[in-house]
Amino acid sequence: AGVVALVVISALAGLRQVVVGPLGVARRSRSRGASATTITRVVLVVTFTVAITSAGITAAANVLDRRRTYALLHLAGTPLRV
């Protein structure tokens, strides 16, 4: 759980740099290049958000899956140190 939180925090910090900019000041421009840049940034933010969510769900599913396996092994009498 701690590793997933660290990954999420790191990813969000990186996304802040992509969306806002390295100095924390939003750039304004009326050219088409700025529009394409904005669209690209939005797509990147959505992509990273989906990836972070997917990684979190996968990690949670793995924990729950292992929990059931270990519980069944415990019920079968397997020593805990094995």
Short mmCIF file of C-alpha atoms in Angstrom, two decimals:
data_model
loop_
_atom_site.label_atom_id
_atom_site.label_comp_id
_atom_site.label_asym_id
_atom_site.label_seq_id
_atom_site.Cartn_x
_atom_site.Cartn_y
_atom_site.Cartn_z
CA ALA A 1 0.00 0.00 0.00
CA GLY A 2 2.90 2.35 0.77
CA VAL A 3 4.56 1.68 -2.57
CA VAL A 4 1.34 2.39 -4.46
CA ALA A 5 0.91 5.67 -2.55
CA LEU A 6 4.49 6.66 -3.37
CA VAL A 7 3.95 5.90 -7.07
CA VAL A 8 0.72 7.91 -7.11
CA ILE A 9 2.35 10.91 -5.40
CA SER A 10 5.33 10.82 -7.78
CA ALA A 11 3.06 10.56 -10.82
CA LEU A 12 0.88 13.45 -9.67
CA ALA A 13 3.94 15.61 -9.04
CA GLY A 14 5.14 14.85 -12.57
CA LEU A 15 1.71 15.61 -14.02
CA ARG A 16 1.71 18.99 -12.30
CA GLN A 17 4.86 19.91 -14.20
CA VAL A 18 3.28 18.82 -17.50
CA VAL A 19 0.00 20.68 -17.03
CA VAL A 20 1.07 23.86 -15.23
CA GLY A 21 4.70 24.16 -16.25
CA PRO A 22 8.00 24.02 -14.40
CA LEU A 23 7.61 27.44 -12.76
CA GLY A 24 4.00 27.00 -11.69
CA VAL A 25 2.79 29.73 -14.04
CA ALA A 26 0.19 28.83 -16.64
CA ARG A 27 1.21 29.97 -20.10
CA ARG A 28 -1.32 31.77 -22.25
CA SER A 29 -1.20 31.85 -26.01
CA ARG A 30 -3.77 32.23 -28.76
CA SER A 31 -1.96 30.32 -31.48
CA ARG A 32 -2.93 26.90 -32.81
CA GLY A 33 0.32 25.49 -31.47
CA ALA A 34 -0.82 26.32 -27.96
CA SER A 35 -4.14 24.60 -28.62
CA ALA A 36 -2.37 21.44 -29.79
CA THR A 37 -0.12 21.62 -26.74
CA THR A 38 -3.14 21.92 -24.45
CA ILE A 39 -4.84 18.94 -26.10
CA THR A 40 -1.65 16.91 -25.80
CA ARG A 41 -1.34 17.77 -22.11
CA VAL A 42 -4.96 16.84 -21.44
CA VAL A 43 -4.48 13.50 -23.19
CA LEU A 44 -1.34 12.85 -21.15
CA VAL A 45 -3.10 13.70 -17.89
CA VAL A 46 -6.01 11.40 -18.71
CA THR A 47 -3.64 8.62 -19.77
CA PHE A 48 -1.55 8.87 -16.62
CA THR A 49 -4.67 9.02 -14.45
CA VAL A 50 -6.01 5.84 -16.03
CA ALA A 51 -2.60 4.17 -15.63
CA ILE A 52 -2.36 5.14 -11.96
CA THR A 53 -5.88 3.92 -11.29
CA SER A 54 -5.19 0.66 -13.10
CA ALA A 55 -2.00 0.09 -11.12
CA GLY A 56 -3.83 0.72 -7.85
CA ILE A 57 -6.67 -1.64 -8.72
CA THR A 58 -4.20 -4.33 -9.79
CA ALA A 59 -2.21 -3.98 -6.56
CA ALA A 60 -5.37 -4.18 -4.46
CA ALA A 61 -6.59 -7.25 -6.38
CA ASN A 62 -3.23 -8.98 -5.87
CA VAL A 63 -3.37 -8.34 -2.13
CA LEU A 64 -6.91 -9.66 -1.89
CA ASP A 65 -6.05 -12.68 -4.01
CA ARG A 66 -3.03 -13.55 -1.85
CA ARG A 67 -5.05 -13.01 1.31
CA ARG A 68 -7.51 -15.72 0.27
CA THR A 69 -4.69 -18.11 -0.68
CA TYR A 70 -2.89 -17.61 2.63
CA ALA A 71 -6.13 -18.06 4.57
CA LEU A 72 -6.80 -21.36 2.78
CA LEU A 73 -3.23 -22.54 3.41
CA HIS A 74 -3.63 -21.64 7.10
CA LEU A 75 -6.88 -23.61 7.27
CA ALA A 76 -5.14 -26.57 5.64
CA GLY A 77 -2.57 -26.57 8.45
CA THR A 78 0.44 -25.19 6.58
CA PRO A 79 3.02 -23.75 9.01
CA LEU A 80 3.15 -19.94 8.87
CA ARG A 81 6.95 -19.87 8.47
CA VAL A 82 6.90 -21.74 5.16
#
